CSV table of C-alpha atoms in Angstrom, one decimal:
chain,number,residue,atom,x,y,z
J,1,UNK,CA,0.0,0.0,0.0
J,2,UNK,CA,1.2,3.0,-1.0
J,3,UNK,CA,0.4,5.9,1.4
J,4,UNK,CA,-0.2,9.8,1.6
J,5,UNK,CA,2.9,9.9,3.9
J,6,UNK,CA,4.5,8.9,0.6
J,7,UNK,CA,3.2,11.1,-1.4
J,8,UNK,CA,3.8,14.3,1.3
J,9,UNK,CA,7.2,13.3,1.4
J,10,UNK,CA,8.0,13.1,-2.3
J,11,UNK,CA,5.3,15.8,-3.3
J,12,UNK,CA,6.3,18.8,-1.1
J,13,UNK,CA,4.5,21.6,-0.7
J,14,UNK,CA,2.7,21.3,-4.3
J,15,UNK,CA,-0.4,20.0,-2.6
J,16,UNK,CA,-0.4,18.6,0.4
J,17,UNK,CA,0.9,18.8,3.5
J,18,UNK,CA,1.1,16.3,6.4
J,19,UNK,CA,-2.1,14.3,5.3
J,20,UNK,CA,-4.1,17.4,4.7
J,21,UNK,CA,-4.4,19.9,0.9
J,22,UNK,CA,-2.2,22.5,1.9
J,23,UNK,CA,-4.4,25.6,1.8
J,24,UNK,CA,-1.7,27.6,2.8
J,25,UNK,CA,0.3,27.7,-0.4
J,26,UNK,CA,-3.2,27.5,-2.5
J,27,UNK,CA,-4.0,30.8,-0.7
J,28,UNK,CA,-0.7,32.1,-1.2
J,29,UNK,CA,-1.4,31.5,-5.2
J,30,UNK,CA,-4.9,32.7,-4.8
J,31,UNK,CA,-3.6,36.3,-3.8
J,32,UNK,CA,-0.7,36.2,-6.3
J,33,UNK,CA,-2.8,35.9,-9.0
J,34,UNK,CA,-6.3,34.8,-9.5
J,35,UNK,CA,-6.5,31.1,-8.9
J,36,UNK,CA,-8.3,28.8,-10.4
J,37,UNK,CA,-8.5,30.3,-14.1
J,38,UNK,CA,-5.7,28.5,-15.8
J,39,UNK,CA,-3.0,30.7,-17.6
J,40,UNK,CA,-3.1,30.9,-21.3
J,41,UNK,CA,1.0,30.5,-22.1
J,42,UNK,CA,1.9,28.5,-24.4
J,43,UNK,CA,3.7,26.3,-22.9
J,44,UNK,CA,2.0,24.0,-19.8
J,45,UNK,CA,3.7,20.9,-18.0
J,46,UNK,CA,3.5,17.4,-19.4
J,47,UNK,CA,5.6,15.3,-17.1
J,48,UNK,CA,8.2,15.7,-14.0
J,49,UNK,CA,10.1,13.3,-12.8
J,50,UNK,CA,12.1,13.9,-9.0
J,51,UNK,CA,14.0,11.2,-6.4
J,52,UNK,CA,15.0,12.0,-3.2
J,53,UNK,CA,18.4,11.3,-1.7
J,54,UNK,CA,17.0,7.7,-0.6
J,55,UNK,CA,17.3,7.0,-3.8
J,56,UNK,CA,12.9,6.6,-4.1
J,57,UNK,CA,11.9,7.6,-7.8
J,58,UNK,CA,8.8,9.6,-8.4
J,59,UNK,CA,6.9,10.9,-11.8
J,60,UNK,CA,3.6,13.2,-12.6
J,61,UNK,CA,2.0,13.2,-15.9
J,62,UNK,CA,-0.5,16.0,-16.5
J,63,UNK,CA,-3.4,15.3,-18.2
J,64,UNK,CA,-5.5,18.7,-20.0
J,65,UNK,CA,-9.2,18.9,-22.0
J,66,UNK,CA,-7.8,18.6,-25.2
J,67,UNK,CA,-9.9,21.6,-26.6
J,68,UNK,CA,-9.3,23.9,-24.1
J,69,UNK,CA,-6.0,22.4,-22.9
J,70,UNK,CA,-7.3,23.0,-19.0
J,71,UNK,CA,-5.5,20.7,-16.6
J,72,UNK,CA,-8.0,17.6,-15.7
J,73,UNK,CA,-5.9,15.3,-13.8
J,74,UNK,CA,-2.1,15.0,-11.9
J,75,UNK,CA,-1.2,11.4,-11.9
J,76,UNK,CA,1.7,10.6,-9.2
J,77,UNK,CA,3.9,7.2,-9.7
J,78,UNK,CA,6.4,5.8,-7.4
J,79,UNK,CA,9.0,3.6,-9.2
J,80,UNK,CA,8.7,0.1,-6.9
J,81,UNK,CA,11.2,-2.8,-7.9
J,82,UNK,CA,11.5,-1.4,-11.2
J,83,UNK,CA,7.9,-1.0,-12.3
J,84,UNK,CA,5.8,2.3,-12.1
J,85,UNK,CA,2.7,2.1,-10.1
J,86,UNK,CA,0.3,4.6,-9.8
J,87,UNK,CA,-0.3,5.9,-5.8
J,88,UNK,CA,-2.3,9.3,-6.2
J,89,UNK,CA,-4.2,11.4,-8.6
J,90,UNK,CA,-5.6,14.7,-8.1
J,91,UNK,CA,-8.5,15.8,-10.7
J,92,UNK,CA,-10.4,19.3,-11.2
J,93,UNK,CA,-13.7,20.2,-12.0
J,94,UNK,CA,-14.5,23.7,-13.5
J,95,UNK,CA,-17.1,26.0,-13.8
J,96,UNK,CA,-17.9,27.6,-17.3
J,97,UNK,CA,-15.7,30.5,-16.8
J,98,UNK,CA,-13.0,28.1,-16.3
J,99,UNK,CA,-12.9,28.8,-12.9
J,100,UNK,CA,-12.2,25.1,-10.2
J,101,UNK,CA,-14.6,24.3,-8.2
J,102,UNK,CA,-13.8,20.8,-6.9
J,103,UNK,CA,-10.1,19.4,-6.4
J,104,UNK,CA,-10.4,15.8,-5.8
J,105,UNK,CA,-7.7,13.2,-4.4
J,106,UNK,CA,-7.7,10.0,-4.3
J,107,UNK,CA,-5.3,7.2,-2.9
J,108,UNK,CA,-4.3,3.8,-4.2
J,109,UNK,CA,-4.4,0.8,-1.8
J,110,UNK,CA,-5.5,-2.3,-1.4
J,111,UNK,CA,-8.9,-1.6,-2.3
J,112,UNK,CA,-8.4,0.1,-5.3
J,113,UNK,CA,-8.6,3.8,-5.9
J,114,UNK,CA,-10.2,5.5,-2.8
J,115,UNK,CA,-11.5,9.3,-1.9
J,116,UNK,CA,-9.3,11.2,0.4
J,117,UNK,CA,-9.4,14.7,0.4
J,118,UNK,CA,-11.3,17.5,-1.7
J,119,UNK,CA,-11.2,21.0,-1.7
J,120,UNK,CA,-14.6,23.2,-2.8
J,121,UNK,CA,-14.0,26.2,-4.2
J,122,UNK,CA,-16.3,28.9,-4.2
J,123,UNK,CA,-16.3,33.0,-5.9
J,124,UNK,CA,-17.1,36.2,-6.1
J,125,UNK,CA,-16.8,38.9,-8.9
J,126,UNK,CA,-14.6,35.8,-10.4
J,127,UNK,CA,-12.1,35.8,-7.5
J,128,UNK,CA,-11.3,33.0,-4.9
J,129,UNK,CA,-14.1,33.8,-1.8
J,130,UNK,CA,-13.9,31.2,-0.2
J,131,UNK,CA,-12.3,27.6,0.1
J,132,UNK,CA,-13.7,24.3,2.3
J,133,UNK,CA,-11.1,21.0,2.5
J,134,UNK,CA,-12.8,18.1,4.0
J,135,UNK,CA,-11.6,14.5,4.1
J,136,UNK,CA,-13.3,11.0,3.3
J,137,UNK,CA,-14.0,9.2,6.4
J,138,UNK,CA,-15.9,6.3,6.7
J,139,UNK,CA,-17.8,6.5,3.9
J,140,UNK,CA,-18.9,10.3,4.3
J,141,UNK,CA,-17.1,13.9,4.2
J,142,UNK,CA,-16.2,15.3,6.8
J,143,UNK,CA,-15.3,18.7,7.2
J,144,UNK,CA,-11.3,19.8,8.2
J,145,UNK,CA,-10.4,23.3,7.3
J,146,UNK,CA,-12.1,26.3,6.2
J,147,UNK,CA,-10.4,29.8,3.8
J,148,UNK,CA,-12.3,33.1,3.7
J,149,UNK,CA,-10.7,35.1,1.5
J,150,UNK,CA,-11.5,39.5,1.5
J,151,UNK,CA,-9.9,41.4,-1.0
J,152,UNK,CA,-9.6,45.2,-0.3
J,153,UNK,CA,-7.6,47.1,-2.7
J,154,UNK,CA,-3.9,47.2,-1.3
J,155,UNK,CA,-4.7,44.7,1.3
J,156,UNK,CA,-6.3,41.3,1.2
J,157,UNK,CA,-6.7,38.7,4.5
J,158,UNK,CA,-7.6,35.1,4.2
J,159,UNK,CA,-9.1,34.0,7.4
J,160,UNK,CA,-8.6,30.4,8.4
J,161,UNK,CA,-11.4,28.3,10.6
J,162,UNK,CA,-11.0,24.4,12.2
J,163,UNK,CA,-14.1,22.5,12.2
J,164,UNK,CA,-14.5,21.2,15.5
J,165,UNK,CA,-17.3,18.6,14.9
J,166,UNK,CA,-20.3,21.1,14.9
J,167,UNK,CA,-19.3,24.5,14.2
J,168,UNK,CA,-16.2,26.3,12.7
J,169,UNK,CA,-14.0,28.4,14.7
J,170,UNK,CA,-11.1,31.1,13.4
J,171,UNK,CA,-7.6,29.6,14.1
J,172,UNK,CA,-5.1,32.0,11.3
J,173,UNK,CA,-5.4,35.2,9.9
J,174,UNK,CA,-3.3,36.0,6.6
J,175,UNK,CA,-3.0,39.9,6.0
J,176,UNK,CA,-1.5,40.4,2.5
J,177,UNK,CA,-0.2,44.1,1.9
J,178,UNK,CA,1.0,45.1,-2.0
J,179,UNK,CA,3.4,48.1,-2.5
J,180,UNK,CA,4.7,48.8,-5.8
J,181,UNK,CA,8.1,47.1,-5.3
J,182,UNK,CA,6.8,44.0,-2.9
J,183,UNK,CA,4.1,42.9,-1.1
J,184,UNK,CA,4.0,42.0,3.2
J,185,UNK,CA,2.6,38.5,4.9
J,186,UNK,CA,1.3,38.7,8.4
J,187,UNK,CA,0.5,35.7,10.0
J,188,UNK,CA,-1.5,35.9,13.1
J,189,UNK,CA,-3.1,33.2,15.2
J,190,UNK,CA,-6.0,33.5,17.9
J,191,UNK,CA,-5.3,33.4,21.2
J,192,UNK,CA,-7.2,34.8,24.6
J,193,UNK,CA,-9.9,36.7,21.9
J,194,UNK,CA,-6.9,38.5,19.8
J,195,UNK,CA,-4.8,37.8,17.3
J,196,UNK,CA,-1.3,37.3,18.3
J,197,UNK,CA,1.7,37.8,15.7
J,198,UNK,CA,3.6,34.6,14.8
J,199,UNK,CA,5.1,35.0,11.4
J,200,UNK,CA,6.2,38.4,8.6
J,201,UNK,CA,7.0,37.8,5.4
J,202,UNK,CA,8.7,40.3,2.9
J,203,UNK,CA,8.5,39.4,-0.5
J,204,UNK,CA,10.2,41.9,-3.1
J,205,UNK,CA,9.2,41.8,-6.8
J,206,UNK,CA,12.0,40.8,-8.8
J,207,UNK,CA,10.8,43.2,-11.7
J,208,UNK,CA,7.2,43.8,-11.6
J,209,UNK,CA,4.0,43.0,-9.7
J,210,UNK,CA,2.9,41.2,-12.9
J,211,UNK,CA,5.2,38.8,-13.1
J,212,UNK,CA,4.8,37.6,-9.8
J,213,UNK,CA,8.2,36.8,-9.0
J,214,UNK,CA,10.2,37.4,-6.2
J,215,UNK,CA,13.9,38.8,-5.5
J,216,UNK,CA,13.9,38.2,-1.8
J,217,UNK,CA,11.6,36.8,0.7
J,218,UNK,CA,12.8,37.4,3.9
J,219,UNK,CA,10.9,35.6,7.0
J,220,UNK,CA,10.4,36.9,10.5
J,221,UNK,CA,9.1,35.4,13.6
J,222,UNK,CA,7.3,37.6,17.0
J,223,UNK,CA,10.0,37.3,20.0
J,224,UNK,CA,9.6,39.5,23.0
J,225,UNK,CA,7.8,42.2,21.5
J,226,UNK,CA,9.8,42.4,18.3
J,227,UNK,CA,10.0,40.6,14.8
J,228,UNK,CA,13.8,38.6,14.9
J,229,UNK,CA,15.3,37.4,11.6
J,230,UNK,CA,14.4,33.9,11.0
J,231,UNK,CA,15.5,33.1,7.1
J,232,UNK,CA,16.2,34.5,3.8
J,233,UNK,CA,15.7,33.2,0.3
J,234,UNK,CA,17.7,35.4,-2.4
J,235,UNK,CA,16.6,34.5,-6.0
J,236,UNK,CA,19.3,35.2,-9.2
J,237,UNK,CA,18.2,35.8,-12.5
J,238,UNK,CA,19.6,36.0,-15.9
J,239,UNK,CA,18.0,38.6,-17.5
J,240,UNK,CA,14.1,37.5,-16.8
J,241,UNK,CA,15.0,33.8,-16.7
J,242,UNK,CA,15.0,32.4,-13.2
J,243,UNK,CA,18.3,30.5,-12.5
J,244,UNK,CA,19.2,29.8,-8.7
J,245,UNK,CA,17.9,30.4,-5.2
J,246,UNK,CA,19.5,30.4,-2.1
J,247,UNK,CA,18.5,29.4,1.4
J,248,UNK,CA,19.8,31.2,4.7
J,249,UNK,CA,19.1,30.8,8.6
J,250,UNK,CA,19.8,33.5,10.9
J,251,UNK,CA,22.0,32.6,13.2
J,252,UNK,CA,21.5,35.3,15.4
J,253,UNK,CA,24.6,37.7,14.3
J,254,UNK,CA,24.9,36.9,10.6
J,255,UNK,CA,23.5,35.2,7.9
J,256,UNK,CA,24.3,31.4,6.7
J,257,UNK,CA,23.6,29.7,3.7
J,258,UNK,CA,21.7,26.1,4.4
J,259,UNK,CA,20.5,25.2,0.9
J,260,UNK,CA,21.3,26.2,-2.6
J,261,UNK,CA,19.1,25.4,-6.2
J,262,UNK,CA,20.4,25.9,-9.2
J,263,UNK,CA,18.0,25.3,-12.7
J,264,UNK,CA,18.9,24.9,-16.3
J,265,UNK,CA,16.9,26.3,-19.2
J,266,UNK,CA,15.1,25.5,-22.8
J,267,UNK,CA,13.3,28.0,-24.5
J,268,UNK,CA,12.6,30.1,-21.3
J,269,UNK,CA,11.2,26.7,-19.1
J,270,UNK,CA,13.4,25.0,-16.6
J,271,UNK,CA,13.6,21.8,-17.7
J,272,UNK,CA,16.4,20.7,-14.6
J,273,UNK,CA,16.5,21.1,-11.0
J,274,UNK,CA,18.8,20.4,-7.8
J,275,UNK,CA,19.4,20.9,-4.6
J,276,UNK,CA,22.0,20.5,-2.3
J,277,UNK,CA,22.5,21.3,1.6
J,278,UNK,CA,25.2,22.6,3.8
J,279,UNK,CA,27.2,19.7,5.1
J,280,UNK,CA,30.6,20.2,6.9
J,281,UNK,CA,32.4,19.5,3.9
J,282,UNK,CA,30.7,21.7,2.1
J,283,UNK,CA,27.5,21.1,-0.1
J,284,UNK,CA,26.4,17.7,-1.1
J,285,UNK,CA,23.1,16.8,-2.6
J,286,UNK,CA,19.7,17.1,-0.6
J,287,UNK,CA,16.3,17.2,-0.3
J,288,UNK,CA,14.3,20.4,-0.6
J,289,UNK,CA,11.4,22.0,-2.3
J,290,UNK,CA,13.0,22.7,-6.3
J,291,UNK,CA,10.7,25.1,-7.3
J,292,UNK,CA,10.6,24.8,-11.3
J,293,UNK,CA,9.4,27.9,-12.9
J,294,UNK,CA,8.0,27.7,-16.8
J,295,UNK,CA,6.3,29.7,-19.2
J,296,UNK,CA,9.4,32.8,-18.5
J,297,UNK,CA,8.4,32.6,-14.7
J,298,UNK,CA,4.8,32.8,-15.4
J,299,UNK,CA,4.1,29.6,-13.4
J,300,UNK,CA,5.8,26.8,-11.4
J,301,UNK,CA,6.1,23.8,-9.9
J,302,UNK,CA,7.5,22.7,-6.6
J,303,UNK,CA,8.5,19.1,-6.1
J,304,UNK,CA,10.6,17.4,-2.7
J,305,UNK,CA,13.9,16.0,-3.6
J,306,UNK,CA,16.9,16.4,-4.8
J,307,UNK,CA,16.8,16.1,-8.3
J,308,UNK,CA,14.0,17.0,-11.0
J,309,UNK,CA,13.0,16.6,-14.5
J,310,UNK,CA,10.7,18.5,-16.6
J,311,UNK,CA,9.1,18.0,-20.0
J,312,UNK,CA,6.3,20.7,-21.5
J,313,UNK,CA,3.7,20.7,-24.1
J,314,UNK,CA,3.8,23.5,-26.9
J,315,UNK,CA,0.2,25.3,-27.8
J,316,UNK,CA,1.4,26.3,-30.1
J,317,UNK,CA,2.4,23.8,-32.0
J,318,UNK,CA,-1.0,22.1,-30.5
J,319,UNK,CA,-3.3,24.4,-32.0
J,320,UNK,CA,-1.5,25.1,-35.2
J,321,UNK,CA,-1.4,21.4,-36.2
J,322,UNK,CA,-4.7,20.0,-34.9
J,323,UNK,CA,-7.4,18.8,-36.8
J,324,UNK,CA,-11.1,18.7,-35.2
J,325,UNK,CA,-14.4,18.2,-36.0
J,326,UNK,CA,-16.6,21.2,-36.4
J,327,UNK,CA,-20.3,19.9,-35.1
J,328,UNK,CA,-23.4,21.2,-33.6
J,329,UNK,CA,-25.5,19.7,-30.5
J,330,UNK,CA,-29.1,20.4,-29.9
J,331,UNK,CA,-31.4,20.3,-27.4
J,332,UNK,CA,-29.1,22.8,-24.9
J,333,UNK,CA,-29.9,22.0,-21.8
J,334,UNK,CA,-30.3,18.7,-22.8
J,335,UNK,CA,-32.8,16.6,-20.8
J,336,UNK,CA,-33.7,13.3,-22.6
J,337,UNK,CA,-31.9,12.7,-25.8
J,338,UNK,CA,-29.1,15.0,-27.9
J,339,UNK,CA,-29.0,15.2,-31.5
J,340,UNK,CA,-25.6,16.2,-33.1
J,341,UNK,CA,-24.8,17.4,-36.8
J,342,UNK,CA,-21.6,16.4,-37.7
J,343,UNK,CA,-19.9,16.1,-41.4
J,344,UNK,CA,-18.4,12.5,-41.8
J,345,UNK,CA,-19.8,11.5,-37.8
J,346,UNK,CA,-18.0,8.2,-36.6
J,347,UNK,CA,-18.7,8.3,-32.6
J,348,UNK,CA,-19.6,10.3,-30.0
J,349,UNK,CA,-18.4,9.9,-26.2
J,350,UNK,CA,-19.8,11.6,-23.0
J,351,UNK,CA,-17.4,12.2,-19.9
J,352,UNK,CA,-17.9,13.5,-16.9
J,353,UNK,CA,-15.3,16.6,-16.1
J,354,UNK,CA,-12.9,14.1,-14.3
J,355,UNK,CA,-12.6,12.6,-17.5
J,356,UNK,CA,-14.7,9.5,-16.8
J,357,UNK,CA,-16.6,7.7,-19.7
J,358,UNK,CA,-19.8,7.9,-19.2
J,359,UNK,CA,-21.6,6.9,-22.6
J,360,UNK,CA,-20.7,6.4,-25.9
J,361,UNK,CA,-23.1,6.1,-29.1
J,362,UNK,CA,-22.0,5.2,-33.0
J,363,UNK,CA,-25.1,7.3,-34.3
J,364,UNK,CA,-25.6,11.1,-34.0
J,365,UNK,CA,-28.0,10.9,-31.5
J,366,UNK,CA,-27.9,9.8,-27.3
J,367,UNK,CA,-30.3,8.9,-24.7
J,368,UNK,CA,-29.0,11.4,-22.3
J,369,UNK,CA,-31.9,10.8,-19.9
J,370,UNK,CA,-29.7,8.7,-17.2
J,371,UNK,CA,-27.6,11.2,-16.1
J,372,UNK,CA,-27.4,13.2,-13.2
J,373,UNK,CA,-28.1,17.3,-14.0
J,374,UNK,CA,-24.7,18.5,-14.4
J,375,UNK,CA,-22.1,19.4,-17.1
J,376,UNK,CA,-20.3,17.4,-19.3
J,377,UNK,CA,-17.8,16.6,-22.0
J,378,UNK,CA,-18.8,16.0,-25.3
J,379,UNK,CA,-16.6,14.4,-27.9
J,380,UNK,CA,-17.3,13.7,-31.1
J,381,UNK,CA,-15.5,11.9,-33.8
J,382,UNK,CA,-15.1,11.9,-37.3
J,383,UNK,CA,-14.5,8.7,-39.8
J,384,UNK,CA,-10.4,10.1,-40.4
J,385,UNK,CA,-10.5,9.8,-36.5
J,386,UNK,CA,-10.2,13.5,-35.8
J,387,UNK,CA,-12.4,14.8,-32.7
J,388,UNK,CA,-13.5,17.7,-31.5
J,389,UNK,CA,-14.9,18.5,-27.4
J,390,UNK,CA,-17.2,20.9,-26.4
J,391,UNK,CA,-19.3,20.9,-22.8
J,392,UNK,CA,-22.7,20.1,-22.7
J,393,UNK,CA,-25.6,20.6,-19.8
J,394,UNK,CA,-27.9,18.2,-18.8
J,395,UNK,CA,-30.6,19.0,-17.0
């Protein structure tokens, strides 16, 4: 059985975090930029492949609608005696503004592929408002965490609230503050009916707010009445391609360097990443979070180890070369049957936004009356075996 203590140790801080989605660094994404709405770059991730210094092997393969090109599903391997075997997958459902609404894991044991955890996402004025993780306990979801996200102009707060059986109560508070050259982290916990300073973070924009990327984040920590220096991460650039980071610890005079990552480069994505750690000798390889940055430092992708390996997918190339199937689908909202007009039809397929098959059909129409009100995918195929997708409602 392969467990999510496996997967938190070779997945990092991508998703979860000690058995739970780490809402933390979705928050932190939420306020960079807004999340949920996937960029349009041309480039997106197809595969990553990391190991730790243990010598465990780990992969991801990215799965995307293949008209849109959003991401559907993550699938995590673990290389065991030589053979890859799946352990984890993560899939997303989206609204029709292309906005998630449901991130869904799921574990691989004994059993076969089970729930774990999901996080519901919910908006306003198409920003993040609010965001509810629960688990999968026997056999019903249970609720764990809950982000309330406020966005006023310069300054933005998520509030964070622990279900405690029957009702929710605040445990964090995450005050965001932009300037034009940076932008300020407070983390606050509750404690005797106030919040109580814990944790400042600095971040400084390496060249504008837009790209969200950083230059510096320096973190701080509440000691008698005063914020203390607690670490430093120093990112190096060559000209807007993002190249190495360093990790420091104060040690209470000076500054020392702990970790260093350094990343190599093809057509502006990192397709290479390592880390190594401060060892009396000097540095040696390590395990840390590589944080892999694509698209010219649009996006990234952090994974735990020591080592990592990237390939992409080119739109471009995608969109330029693909041949689909222009058809039409009638009734919309569907509620019994669905007719489609297509030149040269072969098959059409229906799949639920996970990606499931549903129900397929070889003539141009489909009983449609089975299935739950909801969107779907429709996919439609022609006799040269070119297809087209487009979302249908069924009501």
């Amino acid at each position: 059985m392969i467990t999510l203590a496996v997967f938190v140790m070779a997945f990092g801080n991508v998703g979860l975090a000690q058995n739970t989605i780490n809402l933390r660094s979705i928050g932190r994404a939420a306020m960079l930029k807004h999340y949920g709405l996937r960029d349009r770059n041309d480039v997106v991730p197809q595969t990553a492949e990391w190991q730790d210094t243990d010598g465990d092997k780990y992969r991801v393969t990215y799965e995307y609608d293949e008209n849109e090109y959003t991401l559907m599903t993550e699938i995590y391997e673990v290389l065991w005696d030589g053979i890859w075997q799946e352990y984890e997958i993560i899939s997303y459902e989206y609204g029709f503004e292309g906005e998630v609404l449901e991130m869904l894991v799921q574990d691989f044991d004994d059993e076969g592929w089970m729930d774990v955890a999901r996080a519901s996402y919910t908006y306003e004025n198409g920003m993040v408002s609010e965001v509810i993780l629960q688990y999968f306990e026997d056999g019903e979801w249970v609720n764990v965490e809950k982000a309330v996200y406020n966005y006023n102009g310069s300054t933005s707060t998520i509030l964070y609230w622990d279900w405690n059986g029957t009702t929710w109560s605040s445990n964090e508070l995450y005050t965001y503050t932009y300037g034009m050259d940076g932008m300020e982290l407070l983390i606050q916990y509750m404690q005797g009916g106030a919040w109580q300073n814990d944790e400042k973070l600095t971040y400084t924009f390496h060249s504008s707010f837009s790209s969200a990327y950083f230059s510096e984040i320096l973190e701080e920590t509440w000691s008698n009445n005063a914020w203390v220096n607690d670490s430093r991460t120093t990112y190096s650039y060559d000209g807007d391609v993002f190249t190495s980071k360093q990790y420091e610890e104060w040690t209470g005079s000076a500054w020392e360097e702990t970790e260093r990552y350094s990343y190599t480069y093809e057509d502006g994505n990192a397709i290479s990443g390592s880390c190594k750690v401060k060892e009396d000798n000097g540095f040696v390889p390590g395990n840390g979070d590589i944080e892999m940055a694509y698209a010219y430092n649009a996006d990234t992708k952090s994974f735990y180890g020591f080592e990592v390996n990237m390939t992409y997918i080119d739109l471009t190339g995608v969109d330029e070369n693909a041949q689909t199937v222009s058809f039409k689908v009638y009734p919309v909202p569907a509620e019994n049957e669905i007719q489609i007009q297509a030149e040269g039809f072969q098959k059409a397929e229906v799949y639920s936004l996970t990606g499931q098959l549903i129900a397929e059909s070889l003539q141009n129409k489909m009983d449609v009356s089975a299935l739950a009100s909801g969107v779907y995918l429709l996919k439609v195929y022609d006799q040269a075996g070119n297809s087209e997708s487009q979302r249908i409602v069924v009501k």
